[in-house]
PDB file of C-alpha atoms in Angstrom:
ATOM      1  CA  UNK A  18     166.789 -66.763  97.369  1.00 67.00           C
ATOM      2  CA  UNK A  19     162.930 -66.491  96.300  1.00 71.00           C
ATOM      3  CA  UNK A  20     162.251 -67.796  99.478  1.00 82.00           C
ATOM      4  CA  UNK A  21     164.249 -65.625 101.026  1.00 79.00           C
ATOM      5  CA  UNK A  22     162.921 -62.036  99.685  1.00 78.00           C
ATOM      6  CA  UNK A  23     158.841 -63.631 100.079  1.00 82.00           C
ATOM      7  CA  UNK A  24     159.734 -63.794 103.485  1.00 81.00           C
ATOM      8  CA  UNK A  25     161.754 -60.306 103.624  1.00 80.00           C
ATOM      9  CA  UNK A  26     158.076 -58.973 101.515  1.00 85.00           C
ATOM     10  CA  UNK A  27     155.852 -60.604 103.844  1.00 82.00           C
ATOM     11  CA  UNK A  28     157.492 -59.474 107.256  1.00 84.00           C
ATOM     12  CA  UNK A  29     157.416 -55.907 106.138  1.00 84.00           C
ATOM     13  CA  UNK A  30     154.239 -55.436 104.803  1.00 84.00           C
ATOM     14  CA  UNK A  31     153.590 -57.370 108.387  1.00 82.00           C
ATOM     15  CA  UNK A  32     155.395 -54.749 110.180  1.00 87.00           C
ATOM     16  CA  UNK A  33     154.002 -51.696 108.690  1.00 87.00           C
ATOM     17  CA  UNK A  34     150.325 -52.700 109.229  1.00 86.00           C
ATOM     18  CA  UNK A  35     150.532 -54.914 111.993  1.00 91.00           C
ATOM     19  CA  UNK A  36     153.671 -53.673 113.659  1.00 93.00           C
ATOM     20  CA  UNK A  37     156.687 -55.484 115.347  1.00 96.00           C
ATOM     21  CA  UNK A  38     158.547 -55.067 118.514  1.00 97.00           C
ATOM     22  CA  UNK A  39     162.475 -53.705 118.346  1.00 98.00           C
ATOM     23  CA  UNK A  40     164.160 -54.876 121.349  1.00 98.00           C
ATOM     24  CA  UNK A  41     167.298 -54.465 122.732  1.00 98.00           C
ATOM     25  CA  UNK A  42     169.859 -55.026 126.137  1.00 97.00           C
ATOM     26  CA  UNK A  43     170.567 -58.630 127.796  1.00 95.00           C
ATOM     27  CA  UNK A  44     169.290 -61.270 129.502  1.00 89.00           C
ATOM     28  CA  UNK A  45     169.225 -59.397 132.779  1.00 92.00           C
ATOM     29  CA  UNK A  46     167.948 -56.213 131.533  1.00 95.00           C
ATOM     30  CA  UNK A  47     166.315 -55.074 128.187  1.00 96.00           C
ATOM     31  CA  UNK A  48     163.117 -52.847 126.668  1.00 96.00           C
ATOM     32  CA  UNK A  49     161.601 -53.360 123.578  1.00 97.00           C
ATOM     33  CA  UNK A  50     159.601 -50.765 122.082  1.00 96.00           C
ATOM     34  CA  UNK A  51     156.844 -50.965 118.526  1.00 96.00           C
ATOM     35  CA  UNK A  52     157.386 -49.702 115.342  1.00 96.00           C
ATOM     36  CA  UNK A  53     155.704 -50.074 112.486  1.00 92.00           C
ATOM     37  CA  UNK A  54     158.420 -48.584 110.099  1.00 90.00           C
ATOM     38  CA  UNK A  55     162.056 -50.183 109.193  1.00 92.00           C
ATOM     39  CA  UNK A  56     163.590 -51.202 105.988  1.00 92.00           C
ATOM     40  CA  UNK A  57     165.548 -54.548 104.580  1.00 93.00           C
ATOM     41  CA  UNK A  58     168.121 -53.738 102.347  1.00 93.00           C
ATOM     42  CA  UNK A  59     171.774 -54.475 101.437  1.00 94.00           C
ATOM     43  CA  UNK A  60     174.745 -52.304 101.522  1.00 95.00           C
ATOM     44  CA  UNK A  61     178.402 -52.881 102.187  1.00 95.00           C
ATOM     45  CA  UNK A  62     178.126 -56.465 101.428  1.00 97.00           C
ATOM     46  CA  UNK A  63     175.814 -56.975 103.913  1.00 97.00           C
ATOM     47  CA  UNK A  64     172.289 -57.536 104.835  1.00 96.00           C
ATOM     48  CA  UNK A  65     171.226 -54.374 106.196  1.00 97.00           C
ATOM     49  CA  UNK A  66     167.811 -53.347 108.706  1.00 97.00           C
ATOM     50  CA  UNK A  67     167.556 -49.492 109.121  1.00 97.00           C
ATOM     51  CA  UNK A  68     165.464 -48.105 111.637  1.00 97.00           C
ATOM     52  CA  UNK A  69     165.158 -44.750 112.771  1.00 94.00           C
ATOM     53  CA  UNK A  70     165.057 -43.811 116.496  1.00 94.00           C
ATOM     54  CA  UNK A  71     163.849 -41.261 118.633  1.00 90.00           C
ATOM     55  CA  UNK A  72     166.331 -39.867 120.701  1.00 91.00           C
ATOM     56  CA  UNK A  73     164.075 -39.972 123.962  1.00 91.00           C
ATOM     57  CA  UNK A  74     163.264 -43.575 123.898  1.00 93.00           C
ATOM     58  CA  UNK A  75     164.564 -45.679 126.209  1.00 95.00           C
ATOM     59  CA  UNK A  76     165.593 -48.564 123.938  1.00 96.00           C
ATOM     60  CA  UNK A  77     168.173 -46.463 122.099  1.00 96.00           C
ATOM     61  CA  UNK A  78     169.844 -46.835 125.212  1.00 97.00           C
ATOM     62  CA  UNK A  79     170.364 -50.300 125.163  1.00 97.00           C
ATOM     63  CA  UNK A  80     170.753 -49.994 121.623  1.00 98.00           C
ATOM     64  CA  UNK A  81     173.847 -47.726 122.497  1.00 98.00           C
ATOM     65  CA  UNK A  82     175.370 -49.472 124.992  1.00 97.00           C
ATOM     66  CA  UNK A  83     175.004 -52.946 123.183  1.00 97.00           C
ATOM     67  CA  UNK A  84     175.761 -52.152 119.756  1.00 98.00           C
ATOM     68  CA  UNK A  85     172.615 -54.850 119.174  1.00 98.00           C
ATOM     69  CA  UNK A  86     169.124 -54.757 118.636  1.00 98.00           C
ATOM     70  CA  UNK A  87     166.640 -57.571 117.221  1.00 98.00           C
ATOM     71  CA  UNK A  88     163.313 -56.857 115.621  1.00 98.00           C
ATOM     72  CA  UNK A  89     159.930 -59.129 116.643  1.00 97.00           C
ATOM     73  CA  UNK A  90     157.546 -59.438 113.885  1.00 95.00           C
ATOM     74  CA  UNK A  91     154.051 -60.976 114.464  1.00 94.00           C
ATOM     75  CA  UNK A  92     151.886 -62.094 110.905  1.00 93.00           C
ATOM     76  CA  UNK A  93     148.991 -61.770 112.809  1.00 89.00           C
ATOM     77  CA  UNK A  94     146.754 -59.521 115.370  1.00 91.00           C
ATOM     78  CA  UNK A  95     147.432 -61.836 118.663  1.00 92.00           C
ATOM     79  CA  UNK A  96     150.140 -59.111 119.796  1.00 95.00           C
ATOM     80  CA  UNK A  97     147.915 -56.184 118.837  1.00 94.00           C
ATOM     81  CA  UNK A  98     147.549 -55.040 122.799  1.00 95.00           C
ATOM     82  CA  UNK A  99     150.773 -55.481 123.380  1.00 95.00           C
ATOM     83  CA  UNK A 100     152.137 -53.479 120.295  1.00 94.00           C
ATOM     84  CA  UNK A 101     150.308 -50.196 121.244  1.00 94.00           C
ATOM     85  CA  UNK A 102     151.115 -50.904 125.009  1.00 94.00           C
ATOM     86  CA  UNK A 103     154.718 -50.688 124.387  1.00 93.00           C
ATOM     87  CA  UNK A 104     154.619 -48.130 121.878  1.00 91.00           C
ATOM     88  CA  UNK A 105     152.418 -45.599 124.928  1.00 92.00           C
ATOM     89  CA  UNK A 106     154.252 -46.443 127.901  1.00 92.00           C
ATOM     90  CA  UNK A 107     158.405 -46.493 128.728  1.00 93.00           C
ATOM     91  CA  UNK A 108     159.980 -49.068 129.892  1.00 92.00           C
ATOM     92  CA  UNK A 109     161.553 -46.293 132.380  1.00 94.00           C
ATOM     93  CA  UNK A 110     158.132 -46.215 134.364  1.00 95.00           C
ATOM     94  CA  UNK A 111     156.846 -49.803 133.866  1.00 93.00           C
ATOM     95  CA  UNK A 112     158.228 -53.489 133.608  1.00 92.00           C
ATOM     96  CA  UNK A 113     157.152 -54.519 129.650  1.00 94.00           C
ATOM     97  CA  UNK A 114     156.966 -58.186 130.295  1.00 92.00           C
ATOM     98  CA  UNK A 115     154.854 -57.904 133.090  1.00 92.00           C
ATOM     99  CA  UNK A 116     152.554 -54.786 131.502  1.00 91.00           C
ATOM    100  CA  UNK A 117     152.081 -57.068 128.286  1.00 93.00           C
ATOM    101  CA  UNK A 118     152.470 -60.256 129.022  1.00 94.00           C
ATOM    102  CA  UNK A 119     155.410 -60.334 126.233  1.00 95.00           C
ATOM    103  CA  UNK A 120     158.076 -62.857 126.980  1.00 96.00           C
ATOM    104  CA  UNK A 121     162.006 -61.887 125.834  1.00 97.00           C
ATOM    105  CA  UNK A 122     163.716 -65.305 125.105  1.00 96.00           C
ATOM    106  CA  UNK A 123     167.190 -65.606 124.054  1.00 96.00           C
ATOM    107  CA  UNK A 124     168.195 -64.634 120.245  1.00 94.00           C
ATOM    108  CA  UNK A 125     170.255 -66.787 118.334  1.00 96.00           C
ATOM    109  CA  UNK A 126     173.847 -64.630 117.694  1.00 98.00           C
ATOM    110  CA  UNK A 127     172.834 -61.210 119.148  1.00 98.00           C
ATOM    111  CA  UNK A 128     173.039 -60.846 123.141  1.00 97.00           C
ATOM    112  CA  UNK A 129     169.373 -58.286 122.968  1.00 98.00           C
ATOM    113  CA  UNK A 130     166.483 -60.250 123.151  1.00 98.00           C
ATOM    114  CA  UNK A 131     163.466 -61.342 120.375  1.00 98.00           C
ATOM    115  CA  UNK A 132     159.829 -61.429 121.404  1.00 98.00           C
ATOM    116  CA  UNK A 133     158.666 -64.813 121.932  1.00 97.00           C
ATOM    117  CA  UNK A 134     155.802 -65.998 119.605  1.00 96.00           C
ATOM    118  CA  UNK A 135     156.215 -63.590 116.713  1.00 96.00           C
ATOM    119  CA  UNK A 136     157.143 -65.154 113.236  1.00 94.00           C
ATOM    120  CA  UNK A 137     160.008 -63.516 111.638  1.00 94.00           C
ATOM    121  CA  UNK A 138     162.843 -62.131 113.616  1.00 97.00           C
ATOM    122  CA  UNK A 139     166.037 -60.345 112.514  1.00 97.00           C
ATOM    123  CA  UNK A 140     168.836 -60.124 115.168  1.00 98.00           C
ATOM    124  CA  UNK A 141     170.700 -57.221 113.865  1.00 99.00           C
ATOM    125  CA  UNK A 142     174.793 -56.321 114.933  1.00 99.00           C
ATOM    126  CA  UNK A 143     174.898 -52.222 114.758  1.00 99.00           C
ATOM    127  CA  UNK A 144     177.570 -50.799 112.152  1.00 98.00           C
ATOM    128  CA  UNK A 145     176.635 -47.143 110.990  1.00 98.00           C
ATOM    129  CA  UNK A 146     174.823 -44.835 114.058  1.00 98.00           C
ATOM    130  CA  UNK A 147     174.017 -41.248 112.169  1.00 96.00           C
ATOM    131  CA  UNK A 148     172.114 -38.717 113.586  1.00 93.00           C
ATOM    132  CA  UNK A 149     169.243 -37.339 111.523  1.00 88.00           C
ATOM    133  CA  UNK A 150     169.367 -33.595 111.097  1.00 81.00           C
ATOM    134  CA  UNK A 151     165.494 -32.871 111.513  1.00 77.00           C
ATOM    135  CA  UNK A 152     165.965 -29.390 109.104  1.00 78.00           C
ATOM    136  CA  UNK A 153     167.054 -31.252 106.302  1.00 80.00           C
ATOM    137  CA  UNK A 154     163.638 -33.894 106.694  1.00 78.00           C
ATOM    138  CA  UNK A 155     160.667 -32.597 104.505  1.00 83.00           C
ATOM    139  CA  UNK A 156     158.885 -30.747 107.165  1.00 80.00           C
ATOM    140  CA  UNK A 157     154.863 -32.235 105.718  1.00 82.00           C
ATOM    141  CA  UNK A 158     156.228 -35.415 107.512  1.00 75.00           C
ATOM    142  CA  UNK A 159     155.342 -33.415 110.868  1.00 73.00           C
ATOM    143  CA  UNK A 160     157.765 -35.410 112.723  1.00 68.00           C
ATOM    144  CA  UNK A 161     157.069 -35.780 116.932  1.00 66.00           C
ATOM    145  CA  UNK A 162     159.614 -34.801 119.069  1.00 54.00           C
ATOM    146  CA  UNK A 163     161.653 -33.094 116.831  1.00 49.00           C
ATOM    147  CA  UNK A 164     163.111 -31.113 119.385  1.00 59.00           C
ATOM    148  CA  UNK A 165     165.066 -33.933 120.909  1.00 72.00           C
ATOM    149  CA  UNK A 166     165.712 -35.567 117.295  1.00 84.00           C
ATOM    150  CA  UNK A 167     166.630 -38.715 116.186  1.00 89.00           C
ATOM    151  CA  UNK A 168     168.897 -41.415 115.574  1.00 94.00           C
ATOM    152  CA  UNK A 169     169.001 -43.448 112.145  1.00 96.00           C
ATOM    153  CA  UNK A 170     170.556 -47.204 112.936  1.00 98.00           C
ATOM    154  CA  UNK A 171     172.179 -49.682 110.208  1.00 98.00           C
ATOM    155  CA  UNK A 172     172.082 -53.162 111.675  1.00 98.00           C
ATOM    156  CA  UNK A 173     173.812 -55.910 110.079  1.00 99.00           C
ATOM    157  CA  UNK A 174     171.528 -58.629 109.825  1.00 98.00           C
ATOM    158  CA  UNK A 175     173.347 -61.665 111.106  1.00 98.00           C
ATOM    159  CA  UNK A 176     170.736 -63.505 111.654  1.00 97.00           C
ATOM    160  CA  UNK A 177     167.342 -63.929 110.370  1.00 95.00           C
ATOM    161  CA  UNK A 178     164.736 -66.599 110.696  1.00 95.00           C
ATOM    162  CA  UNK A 179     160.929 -67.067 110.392  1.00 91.00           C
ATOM    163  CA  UNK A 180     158.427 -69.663 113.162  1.00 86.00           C
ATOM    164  CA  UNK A 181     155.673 -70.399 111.512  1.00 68.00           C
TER     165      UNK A 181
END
């Protein structure tokens, strides 16, 4: 269990300074996108990520069709370029894989995708979609795109692994 929450410790303090990729869709068609926010937590009885989603991203679509997403954590800068390219371009107007050089391979449980090479993935199973009411956020967190809003998503964490 000590094991377990160093590695949980490590892989976010990875993703919020490094960043991580959260992808989502299938082995014929997905997007991943960066973030460098998300929390680990447990609720229901379960192992819980929570990420927050613009709605004008493309990967909430996948997300919403799927009911799946993974998150791609790297612990060190080798996926720098590719983390800001995906977070500036959509994966409407440009191929991902090909823009990046990023390779999806094939998760473990979850159909989306994880982001080959990174360290410490979570393949997450979606079971609580609530969308955030931007008037009730503190307003000196001068959210972008508040106009089209956001979506907050629990994943069940069924499965979660680390390459070293």
């Amino acid at each position: 269990m000590e094991d377990e929450i160093l590695q949980i410790e490590k892989s976010i303090n990875c993703l919020s300074s490094i960043g991580g990729f959260l992808s989502s869709g299938n082995e014929y068609k997905a997007n991943t996108m960066s973030i460098t926010w998300g929390s680990v937590g447990y609720m229901w009885k379960k192992k819980i990520f929570s990420v927050v989603i613009s709605d004008i991203r493309y990967t909430k679509e996948f997300i919403d069709k799927g009911n799946t997403f993974t998150i791609s954590i790297p612990y060190g800068r080798s996926f720098d370029k590719a983390i800001d390219l995906c977070g500036h371009n959509s994966g409407r107007d440009v191929n991902k894989e090909e823009l990046t050089g990023i390779k999806f391979i094939s998760g473990k449980v979850v159909e989306s995708p994880v982001v080959d090479g990174c360290n410490m993935y979570y393949e997450c199973k979606v079971i609580l979609k609530q969308k955030v009411d931007v008037n009730s956020v503190n307003p000196e967190l001068n959210l972008d795109e508040e106009e089209n809003g956001y979506t907050m998503y629990f994943g069940e964490i069924v499965a979660q692994y680390l390459r070293e």
